[in-house]
Short mmCIF file of C-alpha atoms in Angstrom, two decimals:
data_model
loop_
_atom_site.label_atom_id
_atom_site.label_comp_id
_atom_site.label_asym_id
_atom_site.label_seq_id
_atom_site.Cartn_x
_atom_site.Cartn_y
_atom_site.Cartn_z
CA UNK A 15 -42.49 27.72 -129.61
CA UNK A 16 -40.76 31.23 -130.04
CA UNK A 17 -36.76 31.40 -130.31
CA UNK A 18 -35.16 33.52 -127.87
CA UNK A 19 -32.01 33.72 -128.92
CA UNK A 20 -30.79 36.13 -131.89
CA UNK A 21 -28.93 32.87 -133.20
CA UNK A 22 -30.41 31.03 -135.91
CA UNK A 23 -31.13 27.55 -134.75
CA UNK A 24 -29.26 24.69 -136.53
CA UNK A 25 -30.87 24.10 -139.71
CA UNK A 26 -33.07 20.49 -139.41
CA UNK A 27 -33.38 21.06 -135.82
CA UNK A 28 -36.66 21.21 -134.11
CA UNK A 29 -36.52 24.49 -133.02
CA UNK A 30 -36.42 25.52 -136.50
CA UNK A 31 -39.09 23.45 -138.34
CA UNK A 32 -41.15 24.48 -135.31
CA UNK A 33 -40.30 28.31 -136.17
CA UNK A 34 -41.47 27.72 -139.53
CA UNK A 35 -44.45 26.01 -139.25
CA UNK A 36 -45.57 28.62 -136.67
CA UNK A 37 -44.93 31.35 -139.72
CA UNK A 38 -46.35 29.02 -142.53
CA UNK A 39 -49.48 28.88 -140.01
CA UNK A 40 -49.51 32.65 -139.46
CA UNK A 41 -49.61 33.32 -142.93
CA UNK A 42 -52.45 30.94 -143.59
CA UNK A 43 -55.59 33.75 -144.21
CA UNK A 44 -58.70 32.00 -142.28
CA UNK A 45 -61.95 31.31 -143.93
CA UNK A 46 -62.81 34.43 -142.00
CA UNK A 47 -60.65 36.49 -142.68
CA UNK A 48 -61.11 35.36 -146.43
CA UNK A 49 -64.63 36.30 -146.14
CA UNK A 50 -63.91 39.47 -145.06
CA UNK A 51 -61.29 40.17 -147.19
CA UNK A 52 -64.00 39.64 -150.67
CA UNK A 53 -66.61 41.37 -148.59
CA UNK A 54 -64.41 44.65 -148.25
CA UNK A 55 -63.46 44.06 -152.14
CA UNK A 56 -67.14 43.82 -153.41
CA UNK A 57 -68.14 47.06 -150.84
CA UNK A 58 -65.22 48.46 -152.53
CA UNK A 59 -66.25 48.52 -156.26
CA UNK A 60 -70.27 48.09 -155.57
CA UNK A 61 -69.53 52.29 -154.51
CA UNK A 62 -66.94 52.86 -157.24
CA UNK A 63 -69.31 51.38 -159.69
CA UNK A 64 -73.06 52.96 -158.49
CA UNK A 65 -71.49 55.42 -155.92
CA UNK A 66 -72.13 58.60 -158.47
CA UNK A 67 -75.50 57.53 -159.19
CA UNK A 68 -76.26 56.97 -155.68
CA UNK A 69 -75.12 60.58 -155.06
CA UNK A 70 -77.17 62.15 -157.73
CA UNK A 71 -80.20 59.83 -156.69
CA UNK A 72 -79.45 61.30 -153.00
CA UNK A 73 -79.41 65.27 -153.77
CA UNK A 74 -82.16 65.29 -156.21
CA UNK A 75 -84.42 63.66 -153.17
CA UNK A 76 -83.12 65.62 -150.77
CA UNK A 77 -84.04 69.19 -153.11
CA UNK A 78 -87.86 67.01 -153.73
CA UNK A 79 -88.61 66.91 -150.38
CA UNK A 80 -89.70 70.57 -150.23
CA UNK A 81 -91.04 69.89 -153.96
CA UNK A 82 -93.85 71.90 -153.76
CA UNK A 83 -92.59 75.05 -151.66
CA UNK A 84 -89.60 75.28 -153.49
CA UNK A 85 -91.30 75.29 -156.82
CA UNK A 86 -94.06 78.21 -154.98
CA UNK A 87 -90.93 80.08 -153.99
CA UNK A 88 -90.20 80.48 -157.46
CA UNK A 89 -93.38 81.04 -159.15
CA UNK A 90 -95.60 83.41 -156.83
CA UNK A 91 -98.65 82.90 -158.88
CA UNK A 92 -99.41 79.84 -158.29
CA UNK A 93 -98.25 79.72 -154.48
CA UNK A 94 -100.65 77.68 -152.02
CA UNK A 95 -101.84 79.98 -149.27
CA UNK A 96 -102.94 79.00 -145.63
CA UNK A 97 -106.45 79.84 -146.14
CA UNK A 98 -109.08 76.90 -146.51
CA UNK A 99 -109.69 75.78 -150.03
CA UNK A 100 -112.27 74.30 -152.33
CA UNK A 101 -113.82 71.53 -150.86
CA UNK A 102 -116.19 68.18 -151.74
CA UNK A 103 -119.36 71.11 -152.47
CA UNK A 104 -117.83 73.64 -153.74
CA UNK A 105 -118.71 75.38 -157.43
CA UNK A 106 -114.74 75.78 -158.13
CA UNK A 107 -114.32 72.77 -159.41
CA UNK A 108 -116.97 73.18 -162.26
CA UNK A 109 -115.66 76.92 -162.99
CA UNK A 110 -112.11 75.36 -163.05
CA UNK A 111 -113.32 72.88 -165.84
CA UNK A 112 -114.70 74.99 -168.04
CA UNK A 113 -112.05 77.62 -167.87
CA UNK A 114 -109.35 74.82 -168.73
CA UNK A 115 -111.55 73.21 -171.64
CA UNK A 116 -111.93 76.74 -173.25
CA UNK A 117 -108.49 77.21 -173.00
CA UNK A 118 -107.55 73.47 -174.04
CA UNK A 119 -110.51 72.75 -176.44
CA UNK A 120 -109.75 68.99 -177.27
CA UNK A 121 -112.85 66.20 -176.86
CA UNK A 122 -110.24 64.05 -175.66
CA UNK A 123 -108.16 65.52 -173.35
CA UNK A 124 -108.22 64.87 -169.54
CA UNK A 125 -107.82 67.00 -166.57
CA UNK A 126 -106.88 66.18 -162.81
CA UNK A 127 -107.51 68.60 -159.75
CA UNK A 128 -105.52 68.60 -157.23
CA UNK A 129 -107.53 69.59 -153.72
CA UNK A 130 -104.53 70.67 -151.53
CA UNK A 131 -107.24 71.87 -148.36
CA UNK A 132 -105.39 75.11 -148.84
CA UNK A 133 -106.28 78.73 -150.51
CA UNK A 134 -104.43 80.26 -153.55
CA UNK A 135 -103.96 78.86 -156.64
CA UNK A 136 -105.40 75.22 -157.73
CA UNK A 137 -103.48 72.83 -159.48
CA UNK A 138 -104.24 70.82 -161.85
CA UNK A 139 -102.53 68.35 -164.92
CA UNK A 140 -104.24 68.68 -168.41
CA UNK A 141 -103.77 64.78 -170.53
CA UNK A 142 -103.91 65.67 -173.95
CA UNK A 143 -104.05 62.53 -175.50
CA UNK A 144 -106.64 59.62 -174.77
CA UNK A 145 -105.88 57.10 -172.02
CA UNK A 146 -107.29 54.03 -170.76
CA UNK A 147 -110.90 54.65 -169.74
CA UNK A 148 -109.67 58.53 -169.62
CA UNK A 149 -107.03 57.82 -167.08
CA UNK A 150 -103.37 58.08 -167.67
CA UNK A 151 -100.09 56.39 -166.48
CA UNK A 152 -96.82 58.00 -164.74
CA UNK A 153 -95.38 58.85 -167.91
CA UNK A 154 -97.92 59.84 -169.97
CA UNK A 155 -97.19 63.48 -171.76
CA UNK A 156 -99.26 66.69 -169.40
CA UNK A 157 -99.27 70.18 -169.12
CA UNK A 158 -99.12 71.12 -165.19
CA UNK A 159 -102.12 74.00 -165.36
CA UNK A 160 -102.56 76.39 -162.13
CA UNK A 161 -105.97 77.82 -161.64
CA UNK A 162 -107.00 81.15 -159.67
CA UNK A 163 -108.58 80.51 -156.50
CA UNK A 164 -112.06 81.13 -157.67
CA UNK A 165 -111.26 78.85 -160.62
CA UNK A 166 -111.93 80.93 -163.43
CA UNK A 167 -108.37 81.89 -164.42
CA UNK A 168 -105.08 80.48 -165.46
CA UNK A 169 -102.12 82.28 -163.65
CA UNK A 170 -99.85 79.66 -164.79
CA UNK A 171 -99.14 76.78 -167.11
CA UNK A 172 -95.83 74.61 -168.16
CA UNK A 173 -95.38 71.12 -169.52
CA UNK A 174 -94.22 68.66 -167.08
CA UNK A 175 -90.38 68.68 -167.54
CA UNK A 176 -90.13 72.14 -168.24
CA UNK A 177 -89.72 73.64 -165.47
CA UNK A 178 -87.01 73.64 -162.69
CA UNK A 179 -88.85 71.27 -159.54
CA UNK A 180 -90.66 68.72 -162.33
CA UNK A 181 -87.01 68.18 -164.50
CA UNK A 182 -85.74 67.50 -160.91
CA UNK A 183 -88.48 65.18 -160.18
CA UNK A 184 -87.94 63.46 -163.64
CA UNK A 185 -83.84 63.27 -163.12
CA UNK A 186 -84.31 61.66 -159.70
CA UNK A 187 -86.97 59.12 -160.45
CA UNK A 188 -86.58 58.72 -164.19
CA UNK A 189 -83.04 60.11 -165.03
CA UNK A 190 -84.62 61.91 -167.85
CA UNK A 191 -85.16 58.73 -169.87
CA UNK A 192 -88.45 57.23 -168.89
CA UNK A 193 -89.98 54.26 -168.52
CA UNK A 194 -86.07 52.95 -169.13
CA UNK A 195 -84.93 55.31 -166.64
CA UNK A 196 -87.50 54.01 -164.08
CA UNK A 197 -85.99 50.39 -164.24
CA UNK A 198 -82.30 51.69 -164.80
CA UNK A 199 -82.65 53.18 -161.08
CA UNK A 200 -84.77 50.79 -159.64
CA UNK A 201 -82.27 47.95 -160.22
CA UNK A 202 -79.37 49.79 -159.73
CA UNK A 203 -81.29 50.58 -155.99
CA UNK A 204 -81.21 46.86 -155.15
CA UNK A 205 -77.38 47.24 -156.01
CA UNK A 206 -77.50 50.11 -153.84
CA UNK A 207 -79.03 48.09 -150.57
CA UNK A 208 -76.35 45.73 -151.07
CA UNK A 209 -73.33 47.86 -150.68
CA UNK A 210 -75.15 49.48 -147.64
CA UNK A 211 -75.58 45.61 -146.28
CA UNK A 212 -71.78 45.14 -147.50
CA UNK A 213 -70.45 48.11 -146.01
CA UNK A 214 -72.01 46.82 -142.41
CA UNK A 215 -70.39 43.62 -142.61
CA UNK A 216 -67.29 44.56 -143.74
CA UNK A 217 -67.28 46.79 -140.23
CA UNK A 218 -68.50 44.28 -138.21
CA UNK A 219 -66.14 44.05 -135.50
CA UNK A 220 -64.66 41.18 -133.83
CA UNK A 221 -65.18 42.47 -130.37
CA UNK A 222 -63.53 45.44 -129.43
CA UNK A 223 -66.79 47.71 -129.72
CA UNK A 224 -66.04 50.94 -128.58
CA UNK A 225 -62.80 51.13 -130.48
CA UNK A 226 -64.88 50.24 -133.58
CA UNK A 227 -67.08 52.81 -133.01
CA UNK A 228 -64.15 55.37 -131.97
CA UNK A 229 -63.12 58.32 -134.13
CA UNK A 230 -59.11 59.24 -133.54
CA UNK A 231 -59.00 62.81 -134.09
CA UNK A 232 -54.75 62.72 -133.41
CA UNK A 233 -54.61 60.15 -136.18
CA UNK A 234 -53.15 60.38 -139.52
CA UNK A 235 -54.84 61.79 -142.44
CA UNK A 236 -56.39 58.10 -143.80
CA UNK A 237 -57.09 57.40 -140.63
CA UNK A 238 -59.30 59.69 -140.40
CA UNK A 239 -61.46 60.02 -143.66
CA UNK A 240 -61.54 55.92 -142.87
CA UNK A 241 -63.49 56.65 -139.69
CA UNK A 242 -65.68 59.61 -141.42
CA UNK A 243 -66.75 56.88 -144.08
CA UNK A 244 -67.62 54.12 -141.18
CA UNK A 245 -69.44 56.41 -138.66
CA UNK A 246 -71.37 58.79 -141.37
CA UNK A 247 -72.15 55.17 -142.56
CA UNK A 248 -73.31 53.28 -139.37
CA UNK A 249 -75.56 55.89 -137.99
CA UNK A 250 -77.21 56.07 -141.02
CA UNK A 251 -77.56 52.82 -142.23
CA UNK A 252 -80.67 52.02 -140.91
CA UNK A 253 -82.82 54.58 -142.36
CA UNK A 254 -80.94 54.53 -145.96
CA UNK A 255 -82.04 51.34 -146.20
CA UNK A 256 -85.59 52.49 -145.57
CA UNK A 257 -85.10 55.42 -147.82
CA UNK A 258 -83.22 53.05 -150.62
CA UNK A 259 -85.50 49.72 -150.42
CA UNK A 260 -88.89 52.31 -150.74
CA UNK A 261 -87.39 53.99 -154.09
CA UNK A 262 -86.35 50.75 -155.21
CA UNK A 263 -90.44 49.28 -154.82
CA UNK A 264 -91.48 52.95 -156.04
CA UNK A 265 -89.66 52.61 -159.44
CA UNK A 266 -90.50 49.00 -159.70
CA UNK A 267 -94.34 48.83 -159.19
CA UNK A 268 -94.11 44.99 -161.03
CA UNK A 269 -92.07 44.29 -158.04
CA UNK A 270 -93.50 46.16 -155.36
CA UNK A 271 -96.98 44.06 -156.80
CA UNK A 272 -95.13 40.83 -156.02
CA UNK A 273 -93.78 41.39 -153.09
CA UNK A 274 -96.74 42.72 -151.62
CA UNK A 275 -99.61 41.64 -153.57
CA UNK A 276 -102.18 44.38 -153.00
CA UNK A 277 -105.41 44.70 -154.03
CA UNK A 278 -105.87 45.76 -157.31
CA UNK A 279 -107.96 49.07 -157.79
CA UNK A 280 -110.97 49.23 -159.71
CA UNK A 281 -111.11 50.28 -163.66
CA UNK A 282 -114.89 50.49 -164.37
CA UNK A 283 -116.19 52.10 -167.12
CA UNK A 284 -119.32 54.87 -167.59
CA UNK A 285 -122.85 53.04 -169.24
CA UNK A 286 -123.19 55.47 -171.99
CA UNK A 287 -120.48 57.18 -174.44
CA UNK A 288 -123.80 59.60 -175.94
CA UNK A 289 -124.82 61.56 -173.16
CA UNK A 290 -123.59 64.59 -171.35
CA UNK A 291 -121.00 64.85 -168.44
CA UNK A 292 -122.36 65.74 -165.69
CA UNK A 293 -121.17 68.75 -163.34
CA UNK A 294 -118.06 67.66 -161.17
CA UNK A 295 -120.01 69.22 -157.82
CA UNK A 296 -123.17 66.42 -158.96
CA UNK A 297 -120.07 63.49 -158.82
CA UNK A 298 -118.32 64.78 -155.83
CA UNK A 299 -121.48 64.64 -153.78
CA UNK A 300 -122.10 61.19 -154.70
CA UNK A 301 -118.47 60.22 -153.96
CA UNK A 302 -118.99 61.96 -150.33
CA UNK A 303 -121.76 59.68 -149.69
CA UNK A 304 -120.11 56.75 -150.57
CA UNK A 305 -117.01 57.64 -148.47
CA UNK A 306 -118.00 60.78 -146.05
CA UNK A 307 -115.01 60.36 -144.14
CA UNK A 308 -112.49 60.96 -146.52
CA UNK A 309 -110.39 63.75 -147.28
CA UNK A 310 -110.47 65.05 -151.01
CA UNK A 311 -107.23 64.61 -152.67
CA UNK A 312 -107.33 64.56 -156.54
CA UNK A 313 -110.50 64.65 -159.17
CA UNK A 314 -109.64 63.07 -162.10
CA UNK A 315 -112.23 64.13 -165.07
CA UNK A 316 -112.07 62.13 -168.64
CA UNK A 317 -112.31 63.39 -171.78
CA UNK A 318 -115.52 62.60 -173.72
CA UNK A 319 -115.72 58.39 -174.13
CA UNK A 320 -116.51 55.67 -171.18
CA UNK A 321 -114.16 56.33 -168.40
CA UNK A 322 -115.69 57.23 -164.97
CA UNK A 323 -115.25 60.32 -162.95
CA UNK A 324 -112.23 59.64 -159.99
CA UNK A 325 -112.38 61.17 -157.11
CA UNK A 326 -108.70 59.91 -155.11
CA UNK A 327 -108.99 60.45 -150.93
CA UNK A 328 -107.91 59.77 -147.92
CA UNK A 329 -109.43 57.84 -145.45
CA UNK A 330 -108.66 57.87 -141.25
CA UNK A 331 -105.81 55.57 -140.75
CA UNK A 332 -104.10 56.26 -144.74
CA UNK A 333 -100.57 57.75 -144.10
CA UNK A 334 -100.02 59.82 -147.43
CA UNK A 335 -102.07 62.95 -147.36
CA UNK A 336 -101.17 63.96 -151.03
CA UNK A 337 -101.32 60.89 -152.57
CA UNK A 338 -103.61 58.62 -150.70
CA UNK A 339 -104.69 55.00 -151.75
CA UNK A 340 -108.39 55.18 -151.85
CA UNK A 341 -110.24 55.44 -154.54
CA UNK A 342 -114.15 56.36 -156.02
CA UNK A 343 -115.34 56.11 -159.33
CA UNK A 344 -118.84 57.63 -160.47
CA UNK A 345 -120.17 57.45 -163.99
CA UNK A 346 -119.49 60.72 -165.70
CA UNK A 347 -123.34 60.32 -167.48
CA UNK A 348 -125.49 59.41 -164.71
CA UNK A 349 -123.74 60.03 -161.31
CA UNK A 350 -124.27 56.99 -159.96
CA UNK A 351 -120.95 55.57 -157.75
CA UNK A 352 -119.67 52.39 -160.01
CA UNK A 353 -117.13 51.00 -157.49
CA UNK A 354 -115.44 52.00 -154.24
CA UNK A 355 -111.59 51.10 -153.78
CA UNK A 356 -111.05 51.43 -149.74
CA UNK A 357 -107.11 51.06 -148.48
CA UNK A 358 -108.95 50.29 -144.86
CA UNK A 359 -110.45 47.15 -146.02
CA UNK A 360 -107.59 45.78 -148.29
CA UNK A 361 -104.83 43.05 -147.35
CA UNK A 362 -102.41 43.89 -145.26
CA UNK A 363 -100.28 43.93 -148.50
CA UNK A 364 -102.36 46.81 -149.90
CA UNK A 365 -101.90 48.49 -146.03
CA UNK A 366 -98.64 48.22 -146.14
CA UNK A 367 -97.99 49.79 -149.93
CA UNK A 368 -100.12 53.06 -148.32
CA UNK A 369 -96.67 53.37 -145.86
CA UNK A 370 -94.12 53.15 -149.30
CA UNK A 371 -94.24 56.46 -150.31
CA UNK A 372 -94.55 58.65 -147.33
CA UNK A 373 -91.41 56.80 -145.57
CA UNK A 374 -89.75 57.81 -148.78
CA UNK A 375 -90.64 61.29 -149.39
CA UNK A 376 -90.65 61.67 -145.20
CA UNK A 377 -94.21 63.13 -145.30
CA UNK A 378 -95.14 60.97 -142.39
CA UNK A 379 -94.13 62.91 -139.20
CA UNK A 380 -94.01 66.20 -140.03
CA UNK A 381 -91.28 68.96 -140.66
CA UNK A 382 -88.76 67.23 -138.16
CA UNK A 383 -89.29 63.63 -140.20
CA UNK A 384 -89.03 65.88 -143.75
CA UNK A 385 -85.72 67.75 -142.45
CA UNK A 386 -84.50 64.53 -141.52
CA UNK A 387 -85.12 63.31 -144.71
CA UNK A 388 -83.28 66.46 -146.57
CA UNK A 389 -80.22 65.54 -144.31
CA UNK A 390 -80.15 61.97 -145.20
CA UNK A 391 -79.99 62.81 -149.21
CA UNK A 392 -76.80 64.22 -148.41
CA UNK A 393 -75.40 61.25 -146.59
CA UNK A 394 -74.48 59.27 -150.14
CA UNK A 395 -72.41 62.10 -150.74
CA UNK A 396 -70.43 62.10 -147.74
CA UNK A 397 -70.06 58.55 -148.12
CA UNK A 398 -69.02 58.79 -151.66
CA UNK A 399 -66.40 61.61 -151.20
CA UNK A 400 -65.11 59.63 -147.78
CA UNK A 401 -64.53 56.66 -149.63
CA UNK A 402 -63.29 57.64 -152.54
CA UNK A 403 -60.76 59.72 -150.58
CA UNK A 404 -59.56 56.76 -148.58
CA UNK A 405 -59.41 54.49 -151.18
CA UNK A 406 -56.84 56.81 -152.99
CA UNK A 407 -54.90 57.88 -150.68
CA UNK A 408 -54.22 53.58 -150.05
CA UNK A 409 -53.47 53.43 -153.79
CA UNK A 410 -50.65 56.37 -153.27
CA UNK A 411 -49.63 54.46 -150.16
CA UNK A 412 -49.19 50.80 -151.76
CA UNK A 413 -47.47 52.13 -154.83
CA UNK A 414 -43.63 52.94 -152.70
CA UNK A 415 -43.78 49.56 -150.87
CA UNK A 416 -44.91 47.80 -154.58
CA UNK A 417 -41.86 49.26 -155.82
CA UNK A 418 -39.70 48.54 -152.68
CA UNK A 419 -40.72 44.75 -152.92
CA UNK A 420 -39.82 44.39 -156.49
CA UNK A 421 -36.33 45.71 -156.58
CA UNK A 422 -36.01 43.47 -153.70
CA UNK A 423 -36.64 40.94 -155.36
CA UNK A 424 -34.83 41.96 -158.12
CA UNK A 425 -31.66 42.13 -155.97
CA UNK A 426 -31.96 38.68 -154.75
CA UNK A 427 -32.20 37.05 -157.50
#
């Protein structure tokens, strides 16, 4: 019951304990509104705490998505033409070897072409030291090597990390630190996914839709960076959580193996450690037999020992045209195919972890999908600067009322 008359009602009368129950009850914060209230809080210092990284982690992509035309742009010799390219028969490959081994003599070194399908120069990664079965981890030391088109020269060579695109490519996925790096943003991505999820639920309106979706251009200056944060936020929440949840099961491959439990790929070894390596084009042609749809990606050669020759490709059906998730190996002595790793006929787990990197680097779909992708590295920013903005401009707000409320109290007591 509401009083209608300016005069206080008698004290002890009904009208009054009825007056302040009704405020007692208004005051009372719901379990909603609770909820809400810690949900806003946690959004709150989830960005203040990994909003920076989440910013860096966003630009970094966003420059990586064009990875390999930016880094052309600056280094015209080893630019990728439009031109066809060396192929499963052709005597590059060979010429390519030799010209690398005389330049980098060591038994036990180990080199990986990369067949782009494209004219120009050839890239390739030189391992110096020995890996397992002649086959080397993410973060194992290499010297990025370009070849001349008809393989016979080297127009350019840098260690990975030494140049502008790969120090990117390290800062993003590694910040600069390794294998501790790797888990350092991995984890800090699932921390990431949560203030997305956070930020959507502290939005979530209690009807009133279009006026939660509204942006009031006549409104006051907090007002505004408010509604910059929530709709920069909503329309892209969907696909950051894509974008976040792939990096996260990219740096985390002891994750990404639980979760989706794909097929493991082969490691077979070569029968003989005595004899002589046979020529790449004698390995490739065996490989094409084994697989002769496939698309040639990467040959992986090993250094003198028992690791087999790899030939990585793409099959119909495999989303990731640079790095694709089949696999042959042929004995680097005899040429004979020791064991065929097909994504077609895995699990759907090992199906599924063909999809992880191309929605991440937005390689599926073509230039619109990869500008997309550029655009929504940039959205952590925006979100960062939004948010930050607001939240100080309500610290600068609350401070005059804190100090209005204490030298009110101070004056009645």
């Amino acid at each position: 019951m509401f009083i209608s008359s300016d005069r206080p009602a008698p004290i002890g009368s009904d009208s009054a304990r009825t007056a302040r129950s009704t405020r007692h009850t208004a005051a009372r914060p719901t379990t909603t509104s609770r909820v809400r209230q810690l949900v806003r809080r946690l959004h709150l210092w989830l960005g203040l705490s990994v909003g920076l990284l989440f910013v860096l982690i966003g630009l970094t992509g966003s420059a990586l998505v064009f990875y390999v035309e930016i880094d052309a742009a600056l280094h015209p010799a080893s630019r990728i033409e439009a031109e066809r390219g060396p192929g499963w028969d052709s005597p590059v490959w060979d010429r390519a070897l030799a010209a690398a081994r005389a330049e980098w003599p060591g038994p036990a070194g180990s080199w990986s072409f990369e067949a782009t399908g494209k004219g120009g120069a050839i890239p390739a990664r030189y391992y110096p030291h020995a890996g397992h079965h002649g086959h080397h981890g993410h973060h194992a030391e290499r010297e990025m090597v370009w070849f001349s088109p008809d393989g016979t020269q080297v127009v350019r060579h840098a260690p990975w990390g030494g140049y502008a695109m790969s120090w990117l490519y390290e800062l993003h996925m590694h910040l600069l630190a390794g294998e501790l790096g790797s888990q350092v943003v991995g984890w800090s991505g699932t921390v990431m996914l949560l203030l997305l999820v956070s930020g959507i639920a502290a939005w979530w309106p209690r009807g009133r839709w279009r006026k939660a979706l509204a942006f009031k251009q006549d409104a006051a200056p907090i007002r505004r960076l408010r509604d910059l944060h929530k709709l920069f936020g909503l329309w892209s929440a969907g696909l950051l959580l894509v974008l976040v949840g792939t990096g996260v099961l990219l740096a985390l491959p002891n994750v990404k193996a639980l979760l989706l439990a794909p097929d493991s790929v082969p490691d077979p070894t070569s029968s003989r450690v005595d004899g002589r390596q046979i020529p790449i084009v004698q390995a490739l042609a065996a490989a094409h037999r084994a697989l002769p749809a496939a698309r040639l990606a990467f040959i992986d050669v090993p250094g003198h020992g028992d690791g087999a020759i790899r030939m990585r490709v793409q099959v119909p059906g495999d989303p990731h045209r640079r790095f694709p998730s089949s696999f042959i190996f042929v004995d680097q002595y005899s040429g004979k195919v020791l064991a065929v790793h097909d994504e077609r006929r895995g699990t759907s787990g090992t199906r599924l972890g063909a999809w992880i990197r191309c929605l991440h680097d937005g390689s599926v779909g073509g230039l619109p999908v990869r500008i997309l992708a550029v655009l929504l590295g940039l959205v952590p920013a925006i979100l960062f600067v939004t948010g930050f903005l607001h939240w100080r401009r309500r610290r600068r707000a609350a401070r005059p009322q804190a100090t209005a409320k204490a030298h009110f109290g101070s004056n009645i007591s």
